[in-house]
Coordinates of C-alpha atoms and ligand atoms in Angstrom, one line a residue:
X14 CA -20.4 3.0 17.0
X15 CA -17.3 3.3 18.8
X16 CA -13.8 2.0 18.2
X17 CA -9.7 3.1 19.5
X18 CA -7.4 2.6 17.6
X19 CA -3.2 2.5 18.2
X20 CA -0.7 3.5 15.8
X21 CA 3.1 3.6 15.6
X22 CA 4.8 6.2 14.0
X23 CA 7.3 5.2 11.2
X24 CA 10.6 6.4 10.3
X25 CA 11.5 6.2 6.3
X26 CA 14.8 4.6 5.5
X27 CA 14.0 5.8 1.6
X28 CA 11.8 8.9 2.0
X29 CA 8.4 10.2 0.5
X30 CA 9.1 13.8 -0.7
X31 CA 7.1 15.3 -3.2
X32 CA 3.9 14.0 -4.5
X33 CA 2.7 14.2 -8.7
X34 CA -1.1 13.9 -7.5
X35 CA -1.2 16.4 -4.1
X36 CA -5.1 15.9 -3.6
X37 CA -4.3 12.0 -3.9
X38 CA -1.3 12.4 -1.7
X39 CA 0.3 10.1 -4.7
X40 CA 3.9 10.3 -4.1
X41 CA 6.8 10.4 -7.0
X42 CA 9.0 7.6 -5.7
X43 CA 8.0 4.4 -3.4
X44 CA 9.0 4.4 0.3
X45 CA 10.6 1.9 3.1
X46 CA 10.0 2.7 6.8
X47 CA 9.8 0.9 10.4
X48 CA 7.0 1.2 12.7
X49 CA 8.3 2.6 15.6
X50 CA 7.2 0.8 19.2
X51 CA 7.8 3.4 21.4
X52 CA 6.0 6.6 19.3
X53 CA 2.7 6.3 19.1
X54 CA -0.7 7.8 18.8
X55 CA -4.0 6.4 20.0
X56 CA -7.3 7.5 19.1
X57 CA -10.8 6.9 19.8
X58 CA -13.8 7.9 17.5
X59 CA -17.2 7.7 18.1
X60 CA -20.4 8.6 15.8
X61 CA -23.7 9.2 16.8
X62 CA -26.6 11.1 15.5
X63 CA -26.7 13.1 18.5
X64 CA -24.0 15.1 17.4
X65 CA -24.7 18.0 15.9
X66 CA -21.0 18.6 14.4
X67 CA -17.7 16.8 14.7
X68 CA -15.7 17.2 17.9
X69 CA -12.0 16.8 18.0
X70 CA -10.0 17.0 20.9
X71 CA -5.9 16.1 22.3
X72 CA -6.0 14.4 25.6
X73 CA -3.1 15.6 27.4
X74 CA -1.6 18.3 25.4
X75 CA -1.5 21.7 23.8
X76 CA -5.0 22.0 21.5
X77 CA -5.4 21.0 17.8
X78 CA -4.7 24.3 15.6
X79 CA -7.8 25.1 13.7
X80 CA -6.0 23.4 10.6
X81 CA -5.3 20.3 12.5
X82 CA -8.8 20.1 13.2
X83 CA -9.7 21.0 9.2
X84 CA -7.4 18.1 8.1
X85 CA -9.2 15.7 10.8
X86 CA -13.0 16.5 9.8
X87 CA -11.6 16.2 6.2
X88 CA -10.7 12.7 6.4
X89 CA -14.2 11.8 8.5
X90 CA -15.7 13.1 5.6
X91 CA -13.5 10.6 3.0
X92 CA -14.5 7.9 5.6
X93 CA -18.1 8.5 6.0
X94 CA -18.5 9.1 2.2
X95 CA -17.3 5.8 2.0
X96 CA -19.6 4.5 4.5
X97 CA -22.6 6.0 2.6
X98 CA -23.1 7.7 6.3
X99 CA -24.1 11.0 7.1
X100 CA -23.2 11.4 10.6
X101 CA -21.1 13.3 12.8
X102 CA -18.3 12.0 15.5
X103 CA -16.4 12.4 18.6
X104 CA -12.7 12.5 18.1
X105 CA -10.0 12.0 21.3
X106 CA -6.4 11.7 20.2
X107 CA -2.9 11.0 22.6
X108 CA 0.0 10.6 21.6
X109 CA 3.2 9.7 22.9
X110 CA 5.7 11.9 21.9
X111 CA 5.6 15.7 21.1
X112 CA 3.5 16.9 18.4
X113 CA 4.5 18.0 15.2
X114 CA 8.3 17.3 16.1
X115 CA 9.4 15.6 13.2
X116 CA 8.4 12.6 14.8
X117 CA 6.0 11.8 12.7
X118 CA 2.5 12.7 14.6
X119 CA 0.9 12.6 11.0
X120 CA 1.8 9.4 10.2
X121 CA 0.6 7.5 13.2
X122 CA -2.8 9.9 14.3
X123 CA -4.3 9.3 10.7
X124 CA -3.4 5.5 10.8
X125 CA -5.0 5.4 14.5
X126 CA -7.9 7.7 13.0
X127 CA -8.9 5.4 10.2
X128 CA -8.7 2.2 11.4
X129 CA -10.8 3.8 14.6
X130 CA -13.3 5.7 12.7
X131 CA -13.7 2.4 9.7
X132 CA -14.5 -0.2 13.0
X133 CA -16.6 2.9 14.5
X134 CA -18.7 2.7 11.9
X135 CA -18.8 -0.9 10.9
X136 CA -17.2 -1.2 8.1
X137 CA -14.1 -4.0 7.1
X138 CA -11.7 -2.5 5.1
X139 CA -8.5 -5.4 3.7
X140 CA -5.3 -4.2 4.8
X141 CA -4.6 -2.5 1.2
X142 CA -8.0 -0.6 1.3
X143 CA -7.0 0.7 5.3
X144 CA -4.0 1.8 3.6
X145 CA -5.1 3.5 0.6
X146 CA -7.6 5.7 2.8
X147 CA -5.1 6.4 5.5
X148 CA -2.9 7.6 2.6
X149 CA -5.5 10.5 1.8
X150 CA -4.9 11.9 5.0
X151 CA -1.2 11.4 5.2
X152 CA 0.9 10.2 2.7
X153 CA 3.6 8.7 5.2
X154 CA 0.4 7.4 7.4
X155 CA -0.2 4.3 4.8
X156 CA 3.2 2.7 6.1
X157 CA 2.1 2.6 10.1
X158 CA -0.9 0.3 9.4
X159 CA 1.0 -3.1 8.0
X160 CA 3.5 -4.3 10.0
X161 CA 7.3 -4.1 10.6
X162 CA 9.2 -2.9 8.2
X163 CA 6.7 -1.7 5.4
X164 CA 7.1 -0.2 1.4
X165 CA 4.8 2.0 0.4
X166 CA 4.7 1.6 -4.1
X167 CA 4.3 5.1 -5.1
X168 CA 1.2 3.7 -7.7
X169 CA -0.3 5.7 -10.6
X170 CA -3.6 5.7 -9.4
X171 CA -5.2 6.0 -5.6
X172 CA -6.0 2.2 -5.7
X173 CA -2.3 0.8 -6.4
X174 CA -0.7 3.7 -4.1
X175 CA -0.4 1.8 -0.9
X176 CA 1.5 0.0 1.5
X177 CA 2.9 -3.5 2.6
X178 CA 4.9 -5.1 5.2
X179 CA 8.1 -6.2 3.7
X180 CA 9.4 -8.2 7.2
X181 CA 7.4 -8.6 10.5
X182 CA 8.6 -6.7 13.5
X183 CA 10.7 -9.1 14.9
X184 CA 12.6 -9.5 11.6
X185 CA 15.4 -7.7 12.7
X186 CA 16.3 -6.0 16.1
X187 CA 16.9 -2.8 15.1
X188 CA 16.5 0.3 17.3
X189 CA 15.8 4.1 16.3
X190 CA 17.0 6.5 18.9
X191 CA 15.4 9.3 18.7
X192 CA 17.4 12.1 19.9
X193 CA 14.8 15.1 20.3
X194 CA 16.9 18.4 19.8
X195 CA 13.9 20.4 19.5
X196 CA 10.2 20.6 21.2
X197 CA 8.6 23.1 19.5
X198 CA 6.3 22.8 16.8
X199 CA 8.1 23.2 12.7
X200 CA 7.6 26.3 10.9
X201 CA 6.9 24.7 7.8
X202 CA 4.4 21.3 7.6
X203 CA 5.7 19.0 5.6
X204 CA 2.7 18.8 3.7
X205 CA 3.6 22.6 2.0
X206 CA 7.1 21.7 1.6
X207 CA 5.9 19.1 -0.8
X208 CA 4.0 20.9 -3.0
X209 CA 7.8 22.8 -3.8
X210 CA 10.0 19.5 -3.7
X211 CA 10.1 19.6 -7.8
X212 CA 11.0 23.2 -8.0
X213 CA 14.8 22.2 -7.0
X214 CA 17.0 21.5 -9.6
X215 CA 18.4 18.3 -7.3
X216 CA 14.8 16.7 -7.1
X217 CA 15.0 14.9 -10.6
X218 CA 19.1 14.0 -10.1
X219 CA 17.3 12.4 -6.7
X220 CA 14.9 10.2 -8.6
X221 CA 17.3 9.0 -11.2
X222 CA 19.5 7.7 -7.8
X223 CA 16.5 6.1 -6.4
X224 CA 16.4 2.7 -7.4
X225 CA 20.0 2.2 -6.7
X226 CA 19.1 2.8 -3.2
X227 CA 16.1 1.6 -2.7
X228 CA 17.5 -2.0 -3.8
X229 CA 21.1 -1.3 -0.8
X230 CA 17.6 -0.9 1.7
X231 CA 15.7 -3.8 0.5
X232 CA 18.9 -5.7 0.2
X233 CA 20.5 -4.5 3.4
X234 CA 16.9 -5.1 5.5
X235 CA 16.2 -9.3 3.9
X236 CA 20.2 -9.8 4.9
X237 CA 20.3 -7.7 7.9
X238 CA 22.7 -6.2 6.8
X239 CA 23.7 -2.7 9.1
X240 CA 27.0 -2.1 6.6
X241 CA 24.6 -1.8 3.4
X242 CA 21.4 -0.4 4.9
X243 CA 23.1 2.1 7.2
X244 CA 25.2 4.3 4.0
X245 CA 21.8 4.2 2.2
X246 CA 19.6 5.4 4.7
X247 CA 22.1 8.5 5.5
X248 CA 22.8 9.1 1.4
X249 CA 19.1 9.3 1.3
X250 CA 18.6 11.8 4.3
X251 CA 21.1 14.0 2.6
X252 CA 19.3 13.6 -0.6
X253 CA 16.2 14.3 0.3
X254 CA 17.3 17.4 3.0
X255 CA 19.5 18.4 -0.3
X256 CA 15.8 19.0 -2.2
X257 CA 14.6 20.5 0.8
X258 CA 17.5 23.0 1.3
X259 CA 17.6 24.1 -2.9
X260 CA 13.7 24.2 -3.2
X261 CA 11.7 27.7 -3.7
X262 CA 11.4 28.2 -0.7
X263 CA 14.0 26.7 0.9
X264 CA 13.6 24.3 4.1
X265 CA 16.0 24.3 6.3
X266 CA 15.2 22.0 9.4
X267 CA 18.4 21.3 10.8
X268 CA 19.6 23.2 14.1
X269 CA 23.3 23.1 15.4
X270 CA 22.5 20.1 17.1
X271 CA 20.9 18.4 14.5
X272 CA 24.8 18.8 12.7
X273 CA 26.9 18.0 15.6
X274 CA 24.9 14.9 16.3
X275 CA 25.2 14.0 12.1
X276 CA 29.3 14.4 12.5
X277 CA 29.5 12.9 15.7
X278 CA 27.6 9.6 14.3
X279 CA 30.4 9.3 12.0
X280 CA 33.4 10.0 14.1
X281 CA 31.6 7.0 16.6
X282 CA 31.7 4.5 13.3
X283 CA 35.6 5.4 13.3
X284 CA 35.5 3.8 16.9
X285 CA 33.6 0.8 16.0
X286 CA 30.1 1.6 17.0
X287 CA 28.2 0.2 14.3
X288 CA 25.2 3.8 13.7
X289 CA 23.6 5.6 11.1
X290 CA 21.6 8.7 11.2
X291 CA 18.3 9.4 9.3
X292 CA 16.0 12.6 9.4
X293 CA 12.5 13.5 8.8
X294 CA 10.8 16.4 8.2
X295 CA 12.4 18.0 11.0
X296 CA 15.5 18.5 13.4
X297 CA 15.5 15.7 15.3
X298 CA 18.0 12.5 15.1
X299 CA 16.5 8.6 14.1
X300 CA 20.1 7.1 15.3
X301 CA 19.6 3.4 14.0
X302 CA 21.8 0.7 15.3
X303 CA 21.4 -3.1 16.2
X304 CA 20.2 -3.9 19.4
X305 CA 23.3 -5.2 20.7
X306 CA 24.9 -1.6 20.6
X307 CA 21.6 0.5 22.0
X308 CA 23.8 0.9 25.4
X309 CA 26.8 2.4 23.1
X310 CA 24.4 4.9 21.5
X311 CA 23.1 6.1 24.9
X312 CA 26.4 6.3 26.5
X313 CA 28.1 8.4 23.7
X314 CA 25.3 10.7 23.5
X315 CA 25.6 11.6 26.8
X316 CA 28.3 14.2 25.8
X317 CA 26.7 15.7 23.7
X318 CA 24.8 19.2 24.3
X319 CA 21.3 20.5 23.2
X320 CA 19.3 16.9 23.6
X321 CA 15.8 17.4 25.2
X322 CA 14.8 13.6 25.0
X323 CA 15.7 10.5 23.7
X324 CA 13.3 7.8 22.9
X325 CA 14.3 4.5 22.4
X326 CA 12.2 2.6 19.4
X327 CA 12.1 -1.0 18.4
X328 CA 10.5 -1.9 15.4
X329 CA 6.7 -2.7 16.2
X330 CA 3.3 -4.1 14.6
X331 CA 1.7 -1.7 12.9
X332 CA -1.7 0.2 13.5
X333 CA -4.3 -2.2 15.6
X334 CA -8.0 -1.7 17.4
X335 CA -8.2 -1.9 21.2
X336 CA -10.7 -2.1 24.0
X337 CA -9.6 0.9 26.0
X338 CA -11.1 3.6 25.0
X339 CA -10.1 7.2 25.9
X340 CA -13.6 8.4 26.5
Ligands
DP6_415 C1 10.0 13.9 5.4 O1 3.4 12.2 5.4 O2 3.9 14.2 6.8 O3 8.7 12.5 6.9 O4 1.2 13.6 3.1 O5 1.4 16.0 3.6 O6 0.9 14.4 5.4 P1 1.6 14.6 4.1 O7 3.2 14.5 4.4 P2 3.9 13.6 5.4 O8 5.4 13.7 4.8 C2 6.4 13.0 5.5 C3 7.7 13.3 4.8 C4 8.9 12.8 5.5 C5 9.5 11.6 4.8 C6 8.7 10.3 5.0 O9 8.2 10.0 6.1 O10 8.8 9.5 4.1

């Protein structure tokens, strides 16, 4: 009754942000993200009746935060109801980037966490189904289970809320460098500053511009196409950090950096260097550009101040079982 499980963490090219079921985690508009190969989480579940409660642990880092933990015995508990099992597991999680940096950490530890604890326990789950239930635990979780480049249909109900793989990873050689400006921890989850998303007056303008945008990223992605995707993934980082900025309370993730870096990106387009810039829930930069130009990126960012890190991501297959298991 063991299983591991990896899992890449995603970044959205059209972003989840703000849900109309929170308990469902039932988002307002669809998303499109890309696994990303170089962030990711593995995790390793075990059950057994010799446990007397759950156990969770972070191999190689700063502890879970009593919350963290919460969240993680809340989704064994979705999982086991749906195994008809009363029993209680052993949870060991790495990951391999920073924590709760805007990198996405929620998205890939609940993929790796579902698909390890639905194997741990016997159960096989479609694709959709793996998807749905990672969903529950984070919304933006659902897109690093399929691969590639995935969509996630926003749905009316928990069993048509989940996602697919739009284009395998090697579709299209994209990279995502991400430019870490900032280690620490966020003030504000991303899962309370959803709850607020509809209380700015920009969040409905933002869903009557959606479709028009999600079509430039579904366009620019089937034709490859960095000229159409790249303006629609940046007009959608400004539209969804607009929300953020206007609701009650406001969230305000960007540092100094996080700026420069946005107006540099465009004075390097003025040079010919084909990048765009997209954000998460956080300060830190997803610079996306063709593979062909990766070596660009790197060079021109190495003027620039007030980068801790910078991990290069392709796009990757999406969450998968393995044999090593981390205890
Ligand atoms: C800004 O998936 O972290 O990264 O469902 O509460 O876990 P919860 O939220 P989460 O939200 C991610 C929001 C985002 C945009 C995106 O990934 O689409």
């Amino acid at each position: 009754m063991k299983a591991t499980a990896a899992a890449p963490a995603n970044i959205a090219f059209i972003k989840y942000w703000g849900r109309k079921d929170a308990k469902l985690r039932i988002p307002y508009n669809s998303s499109i993200s890309m696994n990303l190969s170089a962030s990711t989480t593995t995790t390793t579940v075990e059950f057994s009746k010799v446990f007397s409660k759950d156990r969770v642990e972070l191999v190689e880092e700063e502890r879970f935060s009593d919350t963290e933990i919460d969240r993680v015995v809340r989704q064994l508990d979705v999982i086991r109801g749906k195994a008809g099992k009363n029993i209680f597991a052993r949870v060991a999680t790495k990951n391999s980037f920073p924590k709760s940096s805007g990198a996405a950490s929620s998205a890939s530890g609940f993929a790796a966490l579902t698909t390890a604890a639905i194997a741990a326990l016997g159960l096989t789950l479609s694709e959709k189904e793996l998807t749905i239930l990672a969903r529950l635990g984070s919304g933006s979780a659902c897109r690093s289970i399929p691969h590639g480049f995935v969509r996630w249909e926003t749905g009316n109900t928990s069993e048509d809320s989940y996602a697919h793989s739009l284009f395998p990873a090697n579709h299209w050689d994209l990279r995502s460098v991400l430019v870490i400006v900032k280690k620490s921890a966020k003030d504000v989850s991303s899962t309370a500053g959803h709850d607020k998303a509809t209380t700015s007056p920009l969040f409905s303008k933002r869903l009557q511009e959606l479709p028009k945008r999600m079509e430039a990223v579904m366009r620019g992605l089937k034709e490859k196409n960095l000229s159409l995707l790249g303006p629609a993934i940046e007009e959608e980082t400004l539209s969804m950090h607009g929300v953020m900025q206007t609701q009650t309370p406001p969230l305000f993730y960007w540092t100094d950096a996080t700026k420069h870096i946005m107006e540099q990106v465009a004075r390097w387009r003025k040079k010919d260097l084909p990048v765009y810039f997209t954000i998460d829930a956080g300060p830190n930069v997803h610079l996306i550009c063709e593979s062909q130009d990766e070596k660009k990126v790197l060079n021109a960012l190495q003027s620039i101040g007030g980068i801790e890190s910078i991990i290069v991501n392709k796009p990757a297959q999406g969450a998968r079982l393995i044999k090593d298991h981390l205890f």
